[in-house]
């Protein structure tokens, strides 16, 4: 529904996580006059973009009692999309004048530049003062019409607090999904998930099988080619006869999925090819995980579908007291975080109203029915894609009286995904959409978000 003239409520709101979603959620909530506490288990802002050379002791991260490392960033990681389309609407992700080692002016910069951007954003909007660092949320549950949060600080001291609303921004790149491979229990080699991959050095002279050929799979396989003897990519989406030597390296091959793993150390692909492998790297994605959340079974995660959720954000029976920011994927993530945050903040203040619980459930069930009718697996429920993401983001923008997402931004996403899929070895340094870059920077200038186009852009 469109913004209303209802009285404005000022609520006490908890935000879980101080990454890219939690930071913009905190800003938008404060802009709507809510008081905000952000819980962050790390010692700084940035969430998954905070790189650490440390990895988990369990390389597949299957042990529920393991020591969890939040970040999944590997040392060589650069963004998958152009920086212009990544930033928040009023704080563009442009090259900054600073010249310290953390800055990277390239169009597809490293993870260090993204973290520097988030630090800049937090500093510009004075967000750090709302963050309680070194504090982990261990339990969230209803307390009458309010919400009780139990948190634990770095000294192990627990604390219970009551909030009017809870906004979950804990990310979903920490709990790995692992491929199921016939015969793997008897296979003698090593396995790890990309969550625990940092640098290629430990794989020197090895034969490595990488499962997955999207963003991390493509990146890590190419990272490994510089040190490994051979790298073989197993891609579920490829036809069973696939066997290609990929450009950009002389030791990189593409296969369909693995048929079986054998106790003699060999891996058999569905194309019939057999390799003696030392290590399997699972670049197979992550699962949504909310170990702290107690809703008496109302919120479930089944085959990576979090539900029931109205428009991926509000659980109908618990709205608006509980909401989730950042679940959808294959979209303009920072734009998604910002628009969802504006929507949640406006609903909590009373400026925007939600439909009834029944109407929200009706809409949610219609989404599930459409997914099933199209033959999409449940795990794709939160996958937006190029067309779906524009429709979804513009729907939220309309709810809160914001303009639709810029066409250049949508087009950069679309073209960026095409380059990622077809030019994996060169897409970050070669492109043919300078007209979109120009349009983006002209837009930033027109809105007075920058004072001049940085010299690095077309220089």
GROMACS .gro file of C-alpha atoms in nm:
model
  459
    1UNK     CA    1   0.000   0.000   0.000
    2UNK     CA    2   0.109   0.358  -0.055
    3UNK     CA    3   0.241   0.575   0.230
    4UNK     CA    4  -0.036   0.684   0.464
    5UNK     CA    5  -0.093   0.985   0.688
    6UNK     CA    6  -0.099   0.769   1.001
    7UNK     CA    7   0.064   0.900   1.319
    8UNK     CA    8   0.437   0.830   1.325
    9UNK     CA    9   0.552   0.571   1.578
   10UNK     CA   10   0.900   0.580   1.728
   11UNK     CA   11   1.002   0.229   1.827
   12UNK     CA   12   1.297   0.061   1.997
   13UNK     CA   13   1.443  -0.166   1.726
   14UNK     CA   14   1.715  -0.430   1.731
   15UNK     CA   15   1.918  -0.494   1.417
   16UNK     CA   16   2.117  -0.818   1.402
   17UNK     CA   17   2.439  -0.768   1.206
   18UNK     CA   18   2.648  -0.467   1.100
   19UNK     CA   19   2.729  -0.575   0.747
   20UNK     CA   20   2.606  -0.408   0.430
   21UNK     CA   21   2.241  -0.489   0.515
   22UNK     CA   22   2.254  -0.405   0.884
   23UNK     CA   23   2.426  -0.070   0.834
   24UNK     CA   24   2.172   0.065   0.587
   25UNK     CA   25   1.888  -0.081   0.797
   26UNK     CA   26   2.016   0.112   1.098
   27UNK     CA   27   2.038   0.431   0.896
   28UNK     CA   28   1.688   0.403   0.755
   29UNK     CA   29   1.538   0.312   1.092
   30UNK     CA   30   1.699   0.616   1.252
   31UNK     CA   31   1.578   0.835   0.968
   32UNK     CA   32   1.226   0.727   1.064
   33UNK     CA   33   1.298   0.835   1.425
   34UNK     CA   34   1.332   0.487   1.570
   35UNK     CA   35   1.592   0.418   1.839
   36UNK     CA   36   1.829   0.147   1.717
   37UNK     CA   37   2.072  -0.101   1.867
   38UNK     CA   38   2.283  -0.299   1.620
   39UNK     CA   39   2.428  -0.626   1.747
   40UNK     CA   40   2.755  -0.725   1.580
   41UNK     CA   41   2.961  -1.024   1.689
   42UNK     CA   42   3.271  -0.896   1.512
   43UNK     CA   43   3.484  -0.603   1.628
   44UNK     CA   44   3.418  -0.385   1.323
   45UNK     CA   45   3.153  -0.310   1.061
   46UNK     CA   46   3.147  -0.486   0.724
   47UNK     CA   47   3.009  -0.833   0.785
   48UNK     CA   48   3.125  -1.084   0.525
   49UNK     CA   49   3.351  -0.822   0.364
   50UNK     CA   50   3.588  -0.833   0.662
   51UNK     CA   51   3.864  -1.059   0.534
   52UNK     CA   52   4.053  -1.288   0.768
   53UNK     CA   53   4.326  -1.533   0.673
   54UNK     CA   54   4.183  -1.768   0.936
   55UNK     CA   55   3.948  -2.048   0.834
   56UNK     CA   56   3.745  -2.296   1.032
   57UNK     CA   57   3.907  -2.611   1.178
   58UNK     CA   58   3.644  -2.824   1.004
   59UNK     CA   59   3.719  -2.768   0.632
   60UNK     CA   60   3.364  -2.862   0.524
   61UNK     CA   61   3.206  -2.671   0.817
   62UNK     CA   62   2.972  -2.960   0.895
   63UNK     CA   63   3.048  -2.985   1.268
   64UNK     CA   64   2.776  -2.789   1.454
   65UNK     CA   65   3.019  -2.735   1.744
   66UNK     CA   66   3.300  -2.596   1.532
   67UNK     CA   67   3.453  -2.253   1.584
   68UNK     CA   68   3.267  -2.041   1.327
   69UNK     CA   69   3.451  -1.789   1.110
   70UNK     CA   70   3.193  -1.545   0.972
   71UNK     CA   71   3.366  -1.433   0.654
   72UNK     CA   72   3.382  -1.639   0.334
   73UNK     CA   73   3.604  -1.392   0.148
   74UNK     CA   74   3.916  -1.530  -0.022
   75UNK     CA   75   4.227  -1.319  -0.064
   76UNK     CA   76   4.203  -1.268  -0.442
   77UNK     CA   77   3.830  -1.187  -0.449
   78UNK     CA   78   3.712  -0.898  -0.665
   79UNK     CA   79   3.351  -0.789  -0.711
   80UNK     CA   80   3.134  -0.976  -0.961
   81UNK     CA   81   2.950  -0.660  -1.069
   82UNK     CA   82   3.066  -0.311  -1.167
   83UNK     CA   83   3.107  -0.079  -0.872
   84UNK     CA   84   2.868   0.186  -1.010
   85UNK     CA   85   2.565  -0.040  -0.969
   86UNK     CA   86   2.670  -0.172  -0.628
   87UNK     CA   87   2.644   0.132  -0.402
   88UNK     CA   88   2.359   0.279  -0.201
   89UNK     CA   89   2.144   0.532  -0.386
   90UNK     CA   90   2.274   0.846  -0.212
   91UNK     CA   91   2.632   0.732  -0.146
   92UNK     CA   92   2.782   0.609  -0.473
   93UNK     CA   93   3.053   0.345  -0.474
   94UNK     CA   94   3.302   0.557  -0.666
   95UNK     CA   95   3.682   0.572  -0.642
   96UNK     CA   96   3.777   0.787  -0.344
   97UNK     CA   97   4.065   1.035  -0.332
   98UNK     CA   98   4.242   0.852  -0.050
   99UNK     CA   99   4.562   0.678  -0.151
  100UNK     CA  100   4.622   0.420   0.120
  101UNK     CA  101   4.669   0.052   0.047
  102UNK     CA  102   4.302  -0.035   0.108
  103UNK     CA  103   4.178   0.168  -0.190
  104UNK     CA  104   4.129   0.015  -0.534
  105UNK     CA  105   3.996   0.245  -0.809
  106UNK     CA  106   3.921  -0.032  -1.060
  107UNK     CA  107   3.570  -0.088  -1.187
  108UNK     CA  108   3.571  -0.437  -1.035
  109UNK     CA  109   3.767  -0.373  -0.715
  110UNK     CA  110   3.886  -0.612  -0.446
  111UNK     CA  111   3.698  -0.699  -0.129
  112UNK     CA  112   3.921  -0.451   0.056
  113UNK     CA  113   3.773  -0.163  -0.141
  114UNK     CA  114   3.419  -0.280  -0.063
  115UNK     CA  115   3.504  -0.289   0.308
  116UNK     CA  116   3.657   0.060   0.281
  117UNK     CA  117   3.333   0.179   0.117
  118UNK     CA  118   3.123   0.035   0.400
  119UNK     CA  119   3.350   0.200   0.656
  120UNK     CA  120   3.311   0.529   0.467
  121UNK     CA  121   2.934   0.484   0.469
  122UNK     CA  122   2.924   0.410   0.842
  123UNK     CA  123   3.145   0.713   0.911
  124UNK     CA  124   2.947   0.948   0.684
  125UNK     CA  125   2.614   0.866   0.848
  126UNK     CA  126   2.749   0.822   1.204
  127UNK     CA  127   2.629   0.464   1.230
  128UNK     CA  128   2.905   0.320   1.449
  129UNK     CA  129   2.755   0.485   1.756
  130UNK     CA  130   2.456   0.250   1.723
  131UNK     CA  131   2.662  -0.069   1.701
  132UNK     CA  132   2.735  -0.293   1.998
  133UNK     CA  133   3.052  -0.471   1.885
  134UNK     CA  134   3.173  -0.808   2.010
  135UNK     CA  135   2.815  -0.901   2.095
  136UNK     CA  136   2.648  -1.213   1.962
  137UNK     CA  137   2.271  -1.261   1.958
  138UNK     CA  138   2.201  -1.606   2.101
  139UNK     CA  139   1.821  -1.600   2.127
  140UNK     CA  140   1.531  -1.402   1.983
  141UNK     CA  141   1.174  -1.476   2.093
  142UNK     CA  142   0.841  -1.305   2.141
  143UNK     CA  143   0.758  -1.153   2.477
  144UNK     CA  144   0.391  -1.062   2.459
  145UNK     CA  145   0.367  -0.804   2.180
  146UNK     CA  146   0.737  -0.727   2.205
  147UNK     CA  147   1.058  -0.920   2.143
  148UNK     CA  148   1.319  -1.042   2.389
  149UNK     CA  149   1.681  -1.064   2.279
  150UNK     CA  150   1.946  -1.251   2.471
  151UNK     CA  151   2.296  -1.145   2.373
  152UNK     CA  152   2.642  -1.246   2.491
  153UNK     CA  153   2.945  -1.019   2.485
  154UNK     CA  154   3.307  -1.114   2.427
  155UNK     CA  155   3.357  -1.173   2.800
  156UNK     CA  156   3.081  -1.433   2.796
  157UNK     CA  157   2.836  -1.216   2.988
  158UNK     CA  158   2.472  -1.262   2.882
  159UNK     CA  159   2.205  -0.993   2.883
  160UNK     CA  160   1.830  -0.994   2.816
  161UNK     CA  161   1.660  -0.689   2.660
  162UNK     CA  162   1.315  -0.606   2.529
  163UNK     CA  163   1.258  -0.445   2.187
  164UNK     CA  164   0.951  -0.342   1.993
  165UNK     CA  165   1.088  -0.494   1.674
  166UNK     CA  166   1.375  -0.708   1.545
  167UNK     CA  167   1.531  -0.675   1.199
  168UNK     CA  168   1.741  -0.978   1.099
  169UNK     CA  169   2.046  -0.885   0.888
  170UNK     CA  170   2.282  -1.168   0.978
  171UNK     CA  171   2.378  -1.259   0.621
  172UNK     CA  172   2.376  -1.602   0.462
  173UNK     CA  173   2.733  -1.680   0.358
  174UNK     CA  174   2.853  -1.867   0.666
  175UNK     CA  175   2.669  -2.201   0.678
  176UNK     CA  176   2.786  -2.401   0.374
  177UNK     CA  177   2.586  -2.627   0.146
  178UNK     CA  178   2.789  -2.934   0.046
  179UNK     CA  179   2.741  -3.148  -0.265
  180UNK     CA  180   2.627  -3.508  -0.218
  181UNK     CA  181   2.868  -3.733  -0.411
  182UNK     CA  182   2.818  -4.110  -0.449
  183UNK     CA  183   3.111  -4.297  -0.297
  184UNK     CA  184   3.259  -3.994  -0.121
  185UNK     CA  185   3.277  -4.170   0.218
  186UNK     CA  186   3.541  -4.408   0.084
  187UNK     CA  187   3.730  -4.150  -0.123
  188UNK     CA  188   4.069  -4.086   0.046
  189UNK     CA  189   4.135  -3.728  -0.067
  190UNK     CA  190   4.078  -3.397   0.109
  191UNK     CA  191   3.762  -3.186   0.088
  192UNK     CA  192   3.681  -2.829   0.181
  193UNK     CA  193   3.408  -2.576   0.117
  194UNK     CA  194   3.487  -2.242  -0.049
  195UNK     CA  195   3.389  -2.083   0.285
  196UNK     CA  196   3.729  -2.201   0.411
  197UNK     CA  197   3.932  -2.122   0.098
  198UNK     CA  198   4.168  -1.825   0.135
  199UNK     CA  199   4.478  -1.861  -0.088
  200UNK     CA  200   4.593  -2.114  -0.352
  201UNK     CA  201   4.933  -2.198  -0.200
  202UNK     CA  202   4.827  -2.517  -0.012
  203UNK     CA  203   4.719  -2.673  -0.344
  204UNK     CA  204   5.059  -2.655  -0.514
  205UNK     CA  205   5.111  -2.938  -0.766
  206UNK     CA  206   4.776  -3.097  -0.677
  207UNK     CA  207   4.495  -3.219  -0.901
  208UNK     CA  208   4.191  -3.028  -0.775
  209UNK     CA  209   3.823  -3.078  -0.855
  210UNK     CA  210   3.610  -2.767  -0.803
  211UNK     CA  211   3.236  -2.829  -0.775
  212UNK     CA  212   3.040  -2.531  -0.902
  213UNK     CA  213   3.098  -2.289  -1.188
  214UNK     CA  214   2.924  -1.970  -1.081
  215UNK     CA  215   3.097  -1.682  -0.904
  216UNK     CA  216   3.315  -1.847  -0.638
  217UNK     CA  217   3.369  -2.166  -0.841
  218UNK     CA  218   3.489  -1.974  -1.143
  219UNK     CA  219   3.710  -1.746  -0.932
  220UNK     CA  220   3.868  -2.016  -0.718
  221UNK     CA  221   3.933  -2.253  -1.008
  222UNK     CA  222   4.123  -1.978  -1.190
  223UNK     CA  223   4.302  -1.879  -0.872
  224UNK     CA  224   4.424  -2.238  -0.841
  225UNK     CA  225   4.555  -2.270  -1.197
  226UNK     CA  226   4.867  -2.074  -1.105
  227UNK     CA  227   4.986  -2.339  -0.856
  228UNK     CA  228   4.790  -2.661  -0.914
  229UNK     CA  229   4.890  -2.935  -1.157
  230UNK     CA  230   4.535  -2.963  -1.293
  231UNK     CA  231   4.201  -2.803  -1.210
  232UNK     CA  232   3.875  -2.970  -1.314
  233UNK     CA  233   3.541  -2.792  -1.273
  234UNK     CA  234   3.230  -3.003  -1.214
  235UNK     CA  235   2.922  -2.803  -1.320
  236UNK     CA  236   2.572  -2.931  -1.243
  237UNK     CA  237   2.418  -2.713  -1.515
  238UNK     CA  238   2.629  -2.857  -1.799
  239UNK     CA  239   2.514  -3.139  -2.034
  240UNK     CA  240   2.653  -3.484  -1.955
  241UNK     CA  241   2.878  -3.485  -2.263
  242UNK     CA  242   3.057  -3.160  -2.168
  243UNK     CA  243   3.436  -3.165  -2.182
  244UNK     CA  244   3.607  -2.833  -2.251
  245UNK     CA  245   3.953  -2.690  -2.201
  246UNK     CA  246   3.881  -2.340  -2.077
  247UNK     CA  247   4.062  -2.026  -2.202
  248UNK     CA  248   4.303  -1.831  -1.990
  249UNK     CA  249   4.496  -2.131  -1.852
  250UNK     CA  250   4.651  -2.449  -1.990
  251UNK     CA  251   4.549  -2.670  -1.697
  252UNK     CA  252   4.177  -2.595  -1.657
  253UNK     CA  253   3.893  -2.822  -1.777
  254UNK     CA  254   3.514  -2.804  -1.756
  255UNK     CA  255   3.304  -3.116  -1.695
  256UNK     CA  256   2.946  -3.200  -1.602
  257UNK     CA  257   2.876  -3.311  -1.244
  258UNK     CA  258   3.063  -3.594  -1.070
  259UNK     CA  259   2.924  -3.943  -1.127
  260UNK     CA  260   3.110  -4.108  -0.841
  261UNK     CA  261   3.415  -4.092  -0.618
  262UNK     CA  262   3.622  -4.410  -0.577
  263UNK     CA  263   3.831  -4.542  -0.292
  264UNK     CA  264   4.139  -4.553  -0.522
  265UNK     CA  265   4.132  -4.171  -0.524
  266UNK     CA  266   3.976  -4.128  -0.865
  267UNK     CA  267   3.685  -3.906  -0.956
  268UNK     CA  268   3.453  -4.011  -1.240
  269UNK     CA  269   3.254  -3.738  -1.417
  270UNK     CA  270   2.924  -3.790  -1.598
  271UNK     CA  271   3.107  -3.745  -1.929
  272UNK     CA  272   3.308  -4.059  -1.851
  273UNK     CA  273   3.635  -3.879  -1.784
  274UNK     CA  274   3.836  -4.005  -1.487
  275UNK     CA  275   4.097  -3.810  -1.289
  276UNK     CA  276   4.310  -3.898  -0.988
  277UNK     CA  277   4.232  -3.606  -0.758
  278UNK     CA  278   4.395  -3.482  -0.440
  279UNK     CA  279   4.129  -3.234  -0.325
  280UNK     CA  280   3.766  -3.144  -0.387
  281UNK     CA  281   3.660  -2.783  -0.329
  282UNK     CA  282   3.285  -2.741  -0.283
  283UNK     CA  283   3.182  -2.404  -0.433
  284UNK     CA  284   2.822  -2.502  -0.379
  285UNK     CA  285   2.671  -2.208  -0.198
  286UNK     CA  286   2.524  -2.159   0.146
  287UNK     CA  287   2.211  -2.216   0.349
  288UNK     CA  288   2.004  -1.966   0.543
  289UNK     CA  289   2.068  -2.017   0.912
  290UNK     CA  290   1.904  -1.851   1.211
  291UNK     CA  291   2.013  -2.055   1.516
  292UNK     CA  292   1.912  -1.774   1.750
  293UNK     CA  293   1.554  -1.742   1.628
  294UNK     CA  294   1.272  -1.905   1.824
  295UNK     CA  295   0.927  -1.864   1.667
  296UNK     CA  296   0.780  -2.191   1.797
  297UNK     CA  297   0.816  -2.346   1.454
  298UNK     CA  298   0.643  -2.068   1.258
  299UNK     CA  299   0.954  -1.965   1.061
  300UNK     CA  300   1.112  -2.263   0.886
  301UNK     CA  301   1.402  -2.316   0.647
  302UNK     CA  302   1.324  -2.601   0.408
  303UNK     CA  303   1.556  -2.664   0.114
  304UNK     CA  304   1.680  -2.307   0.160
  305UNK     CA  305   1.334  -2.153   0.144
  306UNK     CA  306   1.274  -1.928   0.445
  307UNK     CA  307   0.905  -1.905   0.511
  308UNK     CA  308   0.645  -1.802   0.525
  309UNK     CA  309   0.759  -1.452   0.428
  310UNK     CA  310   0.559  -1.179   0.258
  311UNK     CA  311   0.774  -1.037  -0.022
  312UNK     CA  312   1.080  -1.210   0.130
  313UNK     CA  313   1.069  -0.973   0.429
  314UNK     CA  314   0.774  -1.003   0.670
  315UNK     CA  315   0.643  -1.325   0.831
  316UNK     CA  316   0.266  -1.261   0.809
  317UNK     CA  317   0.172  -1.374   1.160
  318UNK     CA  318   0.466  -1.191   1.321
  319UNK     CA  319   0.472  -0.872   1.114
  320UNK     CA  320   0.584  -0.607   1.151
  321UNK     CA  321   0.764  -0.699   1.474
  322UNK     CA  322   1.000  -0.936   1.293
  323UNK     CA  323   1.152  -0.878   0.952
  324UNK     CA  324   1.439  -1.002   0.736
  325UNK     CA  325   1.667  -0.789   0.519
  326UNK     CA  326   1.876  -0.937   0.238
  327UNK     CA  327   1.741  -1.286   0.171
  328UNK     CA  328   1.690  -1.253  -0.208
  329UNK     CA  329   1.988  -1.322  -0.431
  330UNK     CA  330   2.094  -1.266  -0.792
  331UNK     CA  331   2.003  -0.900  -0.765
  332UNK     CA  332   2.147  -0.555  -0.694
  333UNK     CA  333   2.224  -0.643  -0.334
  334UNK     CA  334   2.302  -0.302  -0.182
  335UNK     CA  335   1.999  -0.153  -0.359
  336UNK     CA  336   1.789  -0.442  -0.227
  337UNK     CA  337   1.918  -0.386   0.128
  338UNK     CA  338   1.839  -0.016   0.109
  339UNK     CA  339   1.488  -0.044  -0.034
  340UNK     CA  340   1.388  -0.328   0.200
  341UNK     CA  341   1.523  -0.124   0.492
  342UNK     CA  342   1.327   0.185   0.391
  343UNK     CA  343   1.013  -0.029   0.366
  344UNK     CA  344   1.061  -0.190   0.708
  345UNK     CA  345   1.138   0.145   0.871
  346UNK     CA  346   0.832   0.311   0.716
  347UNK     CA  347   0.603   0.023   0.815
  348UNK     CA  348   0.727   0.035   1.174
  349UNK     CA  349   0.671   0.410   1.192
  350UNK     CA  350   0.318   0.378   1.056
  351UNK     CA  351   0.381   0.579   0.737
  352UNK     CA  352   0.321   0.267   0.528
  353UNK     CA  353   0.072  -0.007   0.611
  354UNK     CA  354   0.093  -0.378   0.539
  355UNK     CA  355  -0.199  -0.586   0.411
  356UNK     CA  356  -0.382  -0.809   0.658
  357UNK     CA  357  -0.219  -1.133   0.772
  358UNK     CA  358  -0.457  -1.330   0.546
  359UNK     CA  359  -0.372  -1.116   0.243
  360UNK     CA  360   0.000  -1.151   0.308
  361UNK     CA  361  -0.033  -1.529   0.334
  362UNK     CA  362  -0.238  -1.536   0.016
  363UNK     CA  363   0.035  -1.346  -0.168
  364UNK     CA  364   0.308  -1.568  -0.022
  365UNK     CA  365   0.127  -1.888  -0.119
  366UNK     CA  366   0.076  -1.749  -0.470
  367UNK     CA  367   0.455  -1.700  -0.497
  368UNK     CA  368   0.514  -2.061  -0.393
  369UNK     CA  369   0.250  -2.186  -0.636
  370UNK     CA  370   0.408  -1.990  -0.923
  371UNK     CA  371   0.750  -2.130  -0.832
  372UNK     CA  372   0.617  -2.486  -0.836
  373UNK     CA  373   0.421  -2.437  -1.159
  374UNK     CA  374   0.736  -2.315  -1.332
  375UNK     CA  375   0.925  -2.620  -1.213
  376UNK     CA  376   1.173  -2.428  -1.000
  377UNK     CA  377   1.316  -2.610  -0.697
  378UNK     CA  378   1.227  -2.476  -0.354
  379UNK     CA  379   1.587  -2.359  -0.303
  380UNK     CA  380   1.527  -2.100  -0.579
  381UNK     CA  381   1.245  -1.929  -0.386
  382UNK     CA  382   1.459  -1.626  -0.303
  383UNK     CA  383   1.634  -1.614  -0.643
  384UNK     CA  384   1.520  -1.300  -0.825
  385UNK     CA  385   1.719  -1.294  -1.149
  386UNK     CA  386   1.754  -1.004  -1.391
  387UNK     CA  387   1.384  -0.959  -1.476
  388UNK     CA  388   1.243  -1.054  -1.139
  389UNK     CA  389   1.473  -0.827  -0.943
  390UNK     CA  390   1.371  -0.512  -1.132
  391UNK     CA  391   1.004  -0.593  -1.081
  392UNK     CA  392   1.056  -0.669  -0.712
  393UNK     CA  393   1.271  -0.365  -0.632
  394UNK     CA  394   1.038  -0.129  -0.816
  395UNK     CA  395   0.740  -0.275  -0.630
  396UNK     CA  396   0.902  -0.191  -0.296
  397UNK     CA  397   1.003   0.154  -0.423
  398UNK     CA  398   0.641   0.220  -0.516
  399UNK     CA  399   0.525   0.117  -0.167
  400UNK     CA  400   0.742   0.380  -0.002
  401UNK     CA  401   0.712   0.657  -0.259
  402UNK     CA  402   1.065   0.619  -0.397
  403UNK     CA  403   1.154   0.643  -0.768
  404UNK     CA  404   1.211   0.318  -0.959
  405UNK     CA  405   1.561   0.174  -0.980
  406UNK     CA  406   1.767   0.347  -1.249
  407UNK     CA  407   1.769   0.173  -1.586
  408UNK     CA  408   2.147   0.201  -1.615
  409UNK     CA  409   2.179   0.017  -1.285
  410UNK     CA  410   1.954  -0.267  -1.401
  411UNK     CA  411   2.136  -0.285  -1.735
  412UNK     CA  412   2.477  -0.300  -1.567
  413UNK     CA  413   2.353  -0.595  -1.363
  414UNK     CA  414   2.218  -0.771  -1.672
  415UNK     CA  415   2.531  -0.714  -1.881
  416UNK     CA  416   2.754  -0.797  -1.585
  417UNK     CA  417   2.595  -1.140  -1.539
  418UNK     CA  418   2.632  -1.213  -1.911
  419UNK     CA  419   3.003  -1.128  -1.898
  420UNK     CA  420   3.046  -1.337  -1.583
  421UNK     CA  421   2.893  -1.639  -1.758
  422UNK     CA  422   3.065  -1.602  -2.095
  423UNK     CA  423   3.398  -1.427  -2.027
  424UNK     CA  424   3.501  -1.564  -1.688
  425UNK     CA  425   3.872  -1.502  -1.748
  426UNK     CA  426   3.846  -1.140  -1.868
  427UNK     CA  427   3.513  -0.984  -1.761
  428UNK     CA  428   3.655  -0.778  -1.475
  429UNK     CA  429   3.903  -0.596  -1.697
  430UNK     CA  430   3.733  -0.585  -2.037
  431UNK     CA  431   3.383  -0.458  -2.113
  432UNK     CA  432   3.187  -0.278  -2.382
  433UNK     CA  433   2.939  -0.070  -2.183
  434UNK     CA  434   3.122   0.258  -2.132
  435UNK     CA  435   2.794   0.434  -2.217
  436UNK     CA  436   2.643   0.289  -1.898
  437UNK     CA  437   2.940   0.408  -1.692
  438UNK     CA  438   2.893   0.757  -1.840
  439UNK     CA  439   2.521   0.749  -1.763
  440UNK     CA  440   2.587   0.644  -1.404
  441UNK     CA  441   2.835   0.922  -1.337
  442UNK     CA  442   2.619   1.182  -1.509
  443UNK     CA  443   2.339   1.069  -1.278
  444UNK     CA  444   2.565   1.106  -0.972
  445UNK     CA  445   2.667   1.455  -1.085
  446UNK     CA  446   2.309   1.562  -1.151
  447UNK     CA  447   2.209   1.459  -0.800
  448UNK     CA  448   2.518   1.635  -0.658
  449UNK     CA  449   2.636   1.305  -0.507
  450UNK     CA  450   2.982   1.370  -0.652
  451UNK     CA  451   3.149   1.696  -0.751
  452UNK     CA  452   3.343   1.560  -1.049
  453UNK     CA  453   3.394   1.241  -1.243
  454UNK     CA  454   3.706   1.066  -1.101
  455UNK     CA  455   3.997   1.072  -1.343
  456UNK     CA  456   4.041   0.694  -1.324
  457UNK     CA  457   3.702   0.624  -1.483
  458UNK     CA  458   3.775   0.712  -1.843
  459UNK     CA  459   4.141   0.796  -1.807
   0.00000   0.00000   0.00000
